[in-house]
PDB file of C-alpha atoms in Angstrom:
ATOM      1  CA  MET A   1      -4.839  13.509  11.108  1.00  0.00           C
ATOM      2  CA  ASN A   2      -7.169  15.802  13.428  1.00  0.00           C
ATOM      3  CA  ASN A   3      -6.129  15.006  16.954  1.00  0.00           C
ATOM      4  CA  ASN A   4      -8.888  17.860  18.364  1.00  0.00           C
ATOM      5  CA  THR A   5      -9.119  17.287  21.987  1.00  0.00           C
ATOM      6  CA  ASN A   6     -12.630  18.339  21.428  1.00  0.00           C
ATOM      7  CA  THR A   7     -14.018  14.803  21.012  1.00  0.00           C
ATOM      8  CA  LYS A   8     -17.143  15.864  18.996  1.00  0.00           C
ATOM      9  CA  TYR A   9     -15.407  17.452  16.617  1.00  0.00           C
ATOM     10  CA  GLY A  10     -11.743  15.603  16.338  1.00  0.00           C
ATOM     11  CA  TYR A  11     -10.484  11.981  15.703  1.00  0.00           C
ATOM     12  CA  LEU A  12      -7.367  10.186  15.286  1.00  0.00           C
ATOM     13  CA  ALA A  13      -6.876   8.617  11.993  1.00  0.00           C
ATOM     14  CA  LEU A  14      -4.219   5.406  12.255  1.00  0.00           C
ATOM     15  CA  CYS A  15      -3.209   4.448   8.773  1.00  0.00           C
ATOM     16  CA  TYR A  16      -1.546   0.049   8.539  1.00  0.00           C
ATOM     17  CA  HIS A  17       0.183  -1.553   5.899  1.00  0.00           C
ATOM     18  CA  TYR A  18       1.446  -4.881   5.765  1.00  0.00           C
ATOM     19  CA  ILE A  19      -0.460  -6.823   8.637  1.00  0.00           C
ATOM     20  CA  ARG A  20       2.686  -9.875   8.418  1.00  0.00           C
ATOM     21  CA  PRO A  21       2.228 -13.542   9.766  1.00  0.00           C
ATOM     22  CA  ASP A  22       3.704 -14.408  13.046  1.00  0.00           C
ATOM     23  CA  ALA A  23       5.403 -17.277  11.726  1.00  0.00           C
ATOM     24  CA  ASP A  24       5.874 -19.139   8.660  1.00  0.00           C
ATOM     25  CA  ASP A  25       5.700 -16.038   6.848  1.00  0.00           C
ATOM     26  CA  PRO A  26       6.493 -17.126   3.138  1.00  0.00           C
ATOM     27  CA  PHE A  27       7.823 -13.591   2.629  1.00  0.00           C
ATOM     28  CA  PRO A  28       9.989 -12.640   5.618  1.00  0.00           C
ATOM     29  CA  ARG A  29      11.735  -9.981   3.957  1.00  0.00           C
ATOM     30  CA  ILE A  30       8.062  -8.178   3.932  1.00  0.00           C
ATOM     31  CA  LEU A  31       8.181  -5.829   6.874  1.00  0.00           C
ATOM     32  CA  GLY A  32       5.355  -5.193   8.935  1.00  0.00           C
ATOM     33  CA  THR A  33       2.809  -5.668  11.975  1.00  0.00           C
ATOM     34  CA  LYS A  34       2.991  -9.054  12.687  1.00  0.00           C
ATOM     35  CA  THR A  35      -0.619 -10.688  13.252  1.00  0.00           C
ATOM     36  CA  SER A  36      -0.939 -11.030  16.822  1.00  0.00           C
ATOM     37  CA  GLU A  37       0.896  -7.900  17.726  1.00  0.00           C
ATOM     38  CA  PHE A  38      -2.417  -6.242  15.597  1.00  0.00           C
ATOM     39  CA  LYS A  39      -5.300  -8.336  17.371  1.00  0.00           C
ATOM     40  CA  ASP A  40      -3.751  -6.553  20.582  1.00  0.00           C
ATOM     41  CA  GLN A  41      -3.785  -2.896  18.761  1.00  0.00           C
ATOM     42  CA  ILE A  42      -6.951  -3.546  17.914  1.00  0.00           C
ATOM     43  CA  LYS A  43      -8.029  -4.754  22.010  1.00  0.00           C
ATOM     44  CA  MET A  44      -6.118  -1.902  22.926  1.00  0.00           C
ATOM     45  CA  LEU A  45      -7.680   0.772  21.135  1.00  0.00           C
ATOM     46  CA  ARG A  46     -11.176  -0.650  21.408  1.00  0.00           C
ATOM     47  CA  LYS A  47     -10.294  -0.064  25.345  1.00  0.00           C
ATOM     48  CA  ASN A  48      -9.006   3.770  25.229  1.00  0.00           C
ATOM     49  CA  PHE A  49     -10.837   5.194  22.150  1.00  0.00           C
ATOM     50  CA  GLN A  50     -14.657   5.072  20.522  1.00  0.00           C
ATOM     51  CA  MET A  51     -14.039   3.327  17.371  1.00  0.00           C
ATOM     52  CA  ILE A  52     -15.745   5.232  14.575  1.00  0.00           C
ATOM     53  CA  SER A  53     -16.671   4.359  10.321  1.00  0.00           C
ATOM     54  CA  LEU A  54     -16.058   6.379   7.230  1.00  0.00           C
ATOM     55  CA  ASP A  55     -19.576   7.217   7.814  1.00  0.00           C
ATOM     56  CA  ASP A  56     -18.654   8.900  11.008  1.00  0.00           C
ATOM     57  CA  VAL A  57     -15.999  11.143   9.799  1.00  0.00           C
ATOM     58  CA  LEU A  58     -18.318  12.233   5.880  1.00  0.00           C
ATOM     59  CA  ASN A  59     -21.179  12.793   8.501  1.00  0.00           C
ATOM     60  CA  LEU A  60     -18.960  15.082  10.994  1.00  0.00           C
ATOM     61  CA  SER A  61     -17.203  16.354   7.820  1.00  0.00           C
ATOM     62  CA  TYR A  62     -19.566  17.569   5.125  1.00  0.00           C
ATOM     63  CA  LYS A  63     -22.976  17.494   7.524  1.00  0.00           C
ATOM     64  CA  LYS A  64     -20.868  19.076  10.542  1.00  0.00           C
ATOM     65  CA  SER A  65     -23.141  16.418  12.422  1.00  0.00           C
ATOM     66  CA  LYS A  66     -21.224  15.752  16.233  1.00  0.00           C
ATOM     67  CA  LEU A  67     -19.344  12.376  17.263  1.00  0.00           C
ATOM     68  CA  ASN A  68     -21.208  12.892  20.984  1.00  0.00           C
ATOM     69  CA  ASN A  69     -17.997  10.485  22.247  1.00  0.00           C
ATOM     70  CA  GLU A  70     -17.513  10.581  26.002  1.00  0.00           C
ATOM     71  CA  LYS A  71     -13.436   9.388  24.380  1.00  0.00           C
ATOM     72  CA  ASN A  72     -11.593  10.165  21.649  1.00  0.00           C
ATOM     73  CA  SER A  73     -12.519   8.679  18.228  1.00  0.00           C
ATOM     74  CA  MET A  74     -10.386   6.884  16.280  1.00  0.00           C
ATOM     75  CA  LEU A  75     -10.802   5.816  12.848  1.00  0.00           C
ATOM     76  CA  ILE A  76      -8.572   2.913  10.980  1.00  0.00           C
ATOM     77  CA  THR A  77      -7.689   2.689   7.640  1.00  0.00           C
ATOM     78  CA  PHE A  78      -5.412   0.567   5.303  1.00  0.00           C
ATOM     79  CA  ASP A  79      -3.353   1.567   2.684  1.00  0.00           C
ATOM     80  CA  ASP A  80      -2.644  -0.442  -1.213  1.00  0.00           C
ATOM     81  CA  GLY A  81      -5.276  -2.985  -1.006  1.00  0.00           C
ATOM     82  CA  LEU A  82      -2.853  -5.829  -0.252  1.00  0.00           C
ATOM     83  CA  SER A  83      -3.345  -9.034   0.795  1.00  0.00           C
ATOM     84  CA  ASP A  84      -3.088  -8.799   3.898  1.00  0.00           C
ATOM     85  CA  HIS A  85      -5.582  -6.648   4.416  1.00  0.00           C
ATOM     86  CA  PHE A  86      -8.393  -9.593   3.955  1.00  0.00           C
ATOM     87  CA  ASN A  87      -7.115 -10.866   7.558  1.00  0.00           C
ATOM     88  CA  ALA A  88      -6.810  -8.290   8.306  1.00  0.00           C
ATOM     89  CA  ALA A  89     -10.944  -6.831   7.899  1.00  0.00           C
ATOM     90  CA  LYS A  90     -11.980 -10.335   9.155  1.00  0.00           C
ATOM     91  CA  ILE A  91      -9.662  -9.576  12.740  1.00  0.00           C
ATOM     92  CA  LEU A  92     -11.742  -5.596  12.915  1.00  0.00           C
ATOM     93  CA  HIS A  93     -15.365  -8.118  12.306  1.00  0.00           C
ATOM     94  CA  GLU A  94     -14.661 -10.282  15.435  1.00  0.00           C
ATOM     95  CA  ASN A  95     -14.178  -7.211  17.261  1.00  0.00           C
ATOM     96  CA  GLU A  96     -16.735  -5.286  15.825  1.00  0.00           C
ATOM     97  CA  VAL A  97     -15.129  -2.814  14.409  1.00  0.00           C
ATOM     98  CA  LYS A  98     -14.967  -0.936  10.510  1.00  0.00           C
ATOM     99  CA  GLY A  99     -12.168   0.000   8.945  1.00  0.00           C
ATOM    100  CA  THR A 100     -11.630   1.539   6.065  1.00  0.00           C
ATOM    101  CA  PHE A 101      -9.521   0.140   2.483  1.00  0.00           C
ATOM    102  CA  PHE A 102      -7.800   2.141   0.334  1.00  0.00           C
ATOM    103  CA  ILE A 103      -7.110   0.309  -2.738  1.00  0.00           C
ATOM    104  CA  PRO A 104      -6.005   0.679  -5.705  1.00  0.00           C
ATOM    105  CA  THR A 105      -7.732   0.137  -8.713  1.00  0.00           C
ATOM    106  CA  CYS A 106      -5.041  -1.651 -10.849  1.00  0.00           C
ATOM    107  CA  ILE A 107      -5.432  -4.772  -9.142  1.00  0.00           C
ATOM    108  CA  LEU A 108      -9.219  -4.543 -10.651  1.00  0.00           C
ATOM    109  CA  LYS A 109      -8.986  -3.619 -13.603  1.00  0.00           C
ATOM    110  CA  GLU A 110      -5.763  -4.832 -15.142  1.00  0.00           C
ATOM    111  CA  LYS A 111      -5.250  -8.013 -12.600  1.00  0.00           C
ATOM    112  CA  LEU A 112      -1.578  -5.707 -12.495  1.00  0.00           C
ATOM    113  CA  PRO A 113       0.073  -4.884  -9.093  1.00  0.00           C
ATOM    114  CA  ALA A 114       0.237  -0.819  -8.077  1.00  0.00           C
ATOM    115  CA  ASN A 115       3.740   0.561  -8.205  1.00  0.00           C
ATOM    116  CA  PRO A 116       5.110   0.740  -5.054  1.00  0.00           C
ATOM    117  CA  MET A 117       4.238  -3.384  -4.210  1.00  0.00           C
ATOM    118  CA  ILE A 118       6.417  -4.252  -7.709  1.00  0.00           C
ATOM    119  CA  ILE A 119       9.801  -2.854  -5.955  1.00  0.00           C
ATOM    120  CA  HIS A 120       8.935  -4.217  -1.937  1.00  0.00           C
ATOM    121  CA  TYR A 121       8.053  -7.578  -3.354  1.00  0.00           C
ATOM    122  CA  SER A 122      10.798  -7.560  -5.869  1.00  0.00           C
ATOM    123  CA  ILE A 123      13.589  -6.717  -3.963  1.00  0.00           C
ATOM    124  CA  ALA A 124      11.920  -9.217  -0.518  1.00  0.00           C
ATOM    125  CA  LEU A 125      11.988 -11.731  -2.574  1.00  0.00           C
ATOM    126  CA  CYS A 126      15.055 -11.519  -5.289  1.00  0.00           C
ATOM    127  CA  GLY A 127      17.194  -9.275  -3.700  1.00  0.00           C
ATOM    128  CA  LEU A 128      18.969  -6.066  -4.466  1.00  0.00           C
ATOM    129  CA  GLU A 129      21.345  -6.811  -7.046  1.00  0.00           C
ATOM    130  CA  LYS A 130      19.144  -8.604  -9.289  1.00  0.00           C
ATOM    131  CA  PHE A 131      16.013  -5.962  -8.762  1.00  0.00           C
ATOM    132  CA  LEU A 132      19.295  -2.825 -10.320  1.00  0.00           C
ATOM    133  CA  SER A 133      20.073  -5.828 -12.632  1.00  0.00           C
ATOM    134  CA  ALA A 134      16.334  -6.272 -13.515  1.00  0.00           C
ATOM    135  CA  PHE A 135      15.776  -1.951 -13.640  1.00  0.00           C
ATOM    136  CA  ARG A 136      19.312  -1.647 -15.826  1.00  0.00           C
ATOM    137  CA  ASP A 137      17.279  -4.621 -18.094  1.00  0.00           C
ATOM    138  CA  ALA A 138      13.921  -2.153 -18.161  1.00  0.00           C
ATOM    139  CA  LEU A 139      15.954   1.122 -18.617  1.00  0.00           C
ATOM    140  CA  LYS A 140      18.023  -0.750 -21.822  1.00  0.00           C
ATOM    141  CA  PHE A 141      14.142  -2.192 -23.183  1.00  0.00           C
ATOM    142  CA  TYR A 142      13.271   1.538 -23.244  1.00  0.00           C
ATOM    143  CA  ASN A 143      16.213   2.869 -24.528  1.00  0.00           C
ATOM    144  CA  GLN A 144      16.560   4.772 -21.657  1.00  0.00           C
ATOM    145  CA  SER A 145      19.635   5.745 -20.257  1.00  0.00           C
ATOM    146  CA  GLU A 146      21.742   4.360 -16.746  1.00  0.00           C
ATOM    147  CA  ASN A 147      23.986   7.331 -16.094  1.00  0.00           C
ATOM    148  CA  ASP A 148      21.127   9.795 -14.603  1.00  0.00           C
ATOM    149  CA  PHE A 149      20.618   6.595 -11.938  1.00  0.00           C
ATOM    150  CA  ASN A 150      22.820   5.067  -9.188  1.00  0.00           C
ATOM    151  CA  LEU A 151      22.282   1.760  -9.579  1.00  0.00           C
ATOM    152  CA  SER A 152      25.254   0.577  -7.901  1.00  0.00           C
ATOM    153  CA  TYR A 153      25.165  -1.223  -4.953  1.00  0.00           C
ATOM    154  CA  GLU A 154      27.792  -3.099  -2.689  1.00  0.00           C
ATOM    155  CA  GLN A 155      27.345  -5.476  -0.073  1.00  0.00           C
ATOM    156  CA  GLN A 156      28.912  -4.961   3.045  1.00  0.00           C
ATOM    157  CA  LYS A 157      29.978  -0.784   2.112  1.00  0.00           C
ATOM    158  CA  ASP A 158      25.801   0.082   1.105  1.00  0.00           C
ATOM    159  CA  ASP A 159      23.418   1.179   3.022  1.00  0.00           C
ATOM    160  CA  VAL A 160      20.380  -1.401   2.654  1.00  0.00           C
ATOM    161  CA  TRP A 161      17.882   0.753   3.648  1.00  0.00           C
ATOM    162  CA  LYS A 162      18.865   4.142   1.982  1.00  0.00           C
ATOM    163  CA  LYS A 163      19.905   2.332  -1.400  1.00  0.00           C
ATOM    164  CA  ILE A 164      16.040   0.895  -1.216  1.00  0.00           C
ATOM    165  CA  ASP A 165      14.706   4.963  -0.106  1.00  0.00           C
ATOM    166  CA  GLU A 166      17.289   5.615  -3.137  1.00  0.00           C
ATOM    167  CA  ILE A 167      15.325   3.895  -5.218  1.00  0.00           C
ATOM    168  CA  LYS A 168      11.724   4.354  -4.611  1.00  0.00           C
ATOM    169  CA  SER A 169      12.757   7.882  -4.878  1.00  0.00           C
ATOM    170  CA  ILE A 170      13.488   6.989  -8.669  1.00  0.00           C
ATOM    171  CA  PHE A 171      10.275   5.651  -9.438  1.00  0.00           C
ATOM    172  CA  LYS A 172       8.731   8.616  -7.578  1.00  0.00           C
ATOM    173  CA  TYR A 173      10.052  11.878  -8.722  1.00  0.00           C
ATOM    174  CA  LYS A 174      12.875  11.380 -10.806  1.00  0.00           C
ATOM    175  CA  LEU A 175      10.839   9.865 -13.502  1.00  0.00           C
ATOM    176  CA  ASP A 176       8.278  10.403 -15.468  1.00  0.00           C
ATOM    177  CA  TYR A 177       4.559   8.851 -14.022  1.00  0.00           C
ATOM    178  CA  GLN A 178       3.887   6.870 -17.347  1.00  0.00           C
ATOM    179  CA  LEU A 179       7.784   5.866 -18.049  1.00  0.00           C
ATOM    180  CA  SER A 180       7.367   5.131 -14.189  1.00  0.00           C
ATOM    181  CA  ARG A 181       4.671   2.343 -14.447  1.00  0.00           C
ATOM    182  CA  LYS A 182       6.262   0.906 -17.798  1.00  0.00           C
ATOM    183  CA  LEU A 183       9.765   0.444 -16.038  1.00  0.00           C
ATOM    184  CA  LEU A 184       8.254  -1.484 -13.464  1.00  0.00           C
ATOM    185  CA  LEU A 185       5.694  -3.672 -15.451  1.00  0.00           C
ATOM    186  CA  HIS A 186       8.742  -4.750 -17.077  1.00  0.00           C
ATOM    187  CA  ILE A 187      10.467  -5.788 -14.169  1.00  0.00           C
ATOM    188  CA  TYR A 188       7.476  -7.214 -12.523  1.00  0.00           C
ATOM    189  CA  GLN A 189       6.810  -9.494 -16.096  1.00  0.00           C
ATOM    190  CA  ASN A 190      10.849 -10.347 -16.349  1.00  0.00           C
ATOM    191  CA  LEU A 191      11.477 -10.428 -12.509  1.00  0.00           C
ATOM    192  CA  LEU A 192       8.884 -11.536 -10.040  1.00  0.00           C
ATOM    193  CA  LEU A 193       6.296 -13.750 -12.507  1.00  0.00           C
ATOM    194  CA  SER A 194       9.276 -16.195 -13.304  1.00  0.00           C
ATOM    195  CA  VAL A 195      10.298 -16.546  -9.485  1.00  0.00           C
ATOM    196  CA  PHE A 196       6.624 -16.424  -8.873  1.00  0.00           C
ATOM    197  CA  PRO A 197       3.988 -16.737 -11.060  1.00  0.00           C
ATOM    198  CA  GLU A 198       0.591 -16.675  -8.560  1.00  0.00           C
ATOM    199  CA  ILE A 199       3.165 -13.744  -7.199  1.00  0.00           C
ATOM    200  CA  LEU A 200      -0.385 -10.787  -7.766  1.00  0.00           C
ATOM    201  CA  LYS A 201      -2.869 -12.817  -5.473  1.00  0.00           C
ATOM    202  CA  LYS A 202      -0.041 -12.736  -2.321  1.00  0.00           C
ATOM    203  CA  ILE A 203       0.210  -9.700  -3.065  1.00  0.00           C
ATOM    204  CA  HIS A 204      -2.990  -7.312  -3.376  1.00  0.00           C
ATOM    205  CA  LEU A 205      -6.829  -8.500  -2.215  1.00  0.00           C
ATOM    206  CA  ASP A 206      -8.679 -10.084  -5.653  1.00  0.00           C
ATOM    207  CA  LYS A 207     -12.385  -9.104  -6.378  1.00  0.00           C
ATOM    208  CA  GLU A 208     -14.186 -11.592  -4.219  1.00  0.00           C
ATOM    209  CA  GLN A 209     -12.228 -10.737  -1.215  1.00  0.00           C
ATOM    210  CA  ILE A 210     -13.239  -7.028  -1.001  1.00  0.00           C
ATOM    211  CA  LYS A 211     -16.813  -7.980  -1.278  1.00  0.00           C
ATOM    212  CA  GLU A 212     -16.919  -9.764   1.216  1.00  0.00           C
ATOM    213  CA  MET A 213     -15.158  -7.075   3.276  1.00  0.00           C
ATOM    214  CA  VAL A 214     -18.041  -5.037   2.046  1.00  0.00           C
ATOM    215  CA  GLU A 215     -20.216  -7.471   3.429  1.00  0.00           C
ATOM    216  CA  MET A 216     -18.516  -7.059   6.689  1.00  0.00           C
ATOM    217  CA  GLY A 217     -19.627  -3.318   7.017  1.00  0.00           C
ATOM    218  CA  HIS A 218     -15.931  -2.088   6.217  1.00  0.00           C
ATOM    219  CA  SER A 219     -15.938   0.341   3.862  1.00  0.00           C
ATOM    220  CA  ILE A 220     -13.551   0.747   0.460  1.00  0.00           C
ATOM    221  CA  GLY A 221     -12.109   3.898  -0.744  1.00  0.00           C
ATOM    222  CA  VAL A 222      -9.702   4.653  -3.781  1.00  0.00           C
ATOM    223  CA  HIS A 223      -6.028   5.004  -3.568  1.00  0.00           C
ATOM    224  CA  THR A 224      -5.044   5.768  -7.174  1.00  0.00           C
ATOM    225  CA  HIS A 225      -4.751   3.587 -10.310  1.00  0.00           C
ATOM    226  CA  THR A 226      -1.859   2.885 -10.057  1.00  0.00           C
ATOM    227  CA  HIS A 227      -0.655   4.310  -6.287  1.00  0.00           C
ATOM    228  CA  ILE A 228       1.513   7.216  -8.309  1.00  0.00           C
ATOM    229  CA  SER A 229       2.956  10.366  -6.470  1.00  0.00           C
ATOM    230  CA  VAL A 230       0.283  12.727  -6.784  1.00  0.00           C
ATOM    231  CA  ALA A 231       1.736  15.678  -5.699  1.00  0.00           C
ATOM    232  CA  ALA A 232       4.998  15.025  -7.616  1.00  0.00           C
ATOM    233  CA  THR A 233       3.435  14.328 -11.120  1.00  0.00           C
ATOM    234  CA  HIS A 234       1.990  16.499 -13.920  1.00  0.00           C
ATOM    235  CA  LEU A 235      -1.288  14.434 -15.269  1.00  0.00           C
ATOM    236  CA  SER A 236      -2.478  14.823 -18.237  1.00  0.00           C
ATOM    237  CA  LYS A 237      -6.158  15.444 -18.248  1.00  0.00           C
ATOM    238  CA  ASN A 238      -6.980  11.769 -19.979  1.00  0.00           C
ATOM    239  CA  ASP A 239      -3.909   9.893 -16.826  1.00  0.00           C
ATOM    240  CA  PHE A 240      -5.714  12.483 -14.486  1.00  0.00           C
ATOM    241  CA  ASN A 241      -9.609  11.161 -15.135  1.00  0.00           C
ATOM    242  CA  THR A 242      -7.735   7.145 -14.770  1.00  0.00           C
ATOM    243  CA  GLU A 243      -5.860   8.133 -11.770  1.00  0.00           C
ATOM    244  CA  ILE A 244      -7.584  10.087  -9.906  1.00  0.00           C
ATOM    245  CA  ILE A 245     -11.307   9.980 -11.142  1.00  0.00           C
TER     246      ILE A 245
END
């Protein structure tokens, strides 16, 4: 985020993730900005900032052009290619704001969810204990020892949010990225799909939705292939091409 007070050269970038329904959310344990809150925030941002697009940012960065705005500039972005973003894109379009949506390509190329979403939805749908049980089963399936991981959890004793942070850290930093993906897909196939066979459509955008978002004037960016932690990962040349290029 570039918080330069010179409005000709600086801008702010605000990144959203989940945009959840105000009522009757089928997955109430998925945390995020409520739709009504999002609508109010966009109206407030339009009032106080000059809303810019990715094209404006690219021109500023590479062509050294000026924004020539009287107000500070604001770029709205979204991470993870979530199904929530289709409705968010429509809200932006109604308010004449162009957003930038960063999408993991695995949701299109392989029709499989990105890594963090498997964790989020597994825990939200099935609970932490069942997720940890599925994690143990996946480790066993791939002949991995669970001794290197603290997989225990006791209700009323352990902090659930701290435990979730520990789980995310394991998959991002402690596990090899290839093994991490295999384990998560095993959990997805044997836990999530067994509970909710149509879960992919509930998690991520599909091709037709993305096309419609582009037609609204929004921009699409890449969020790697499977949403790995790039800085913490030593990618092979082939996997670098897959994940980044």
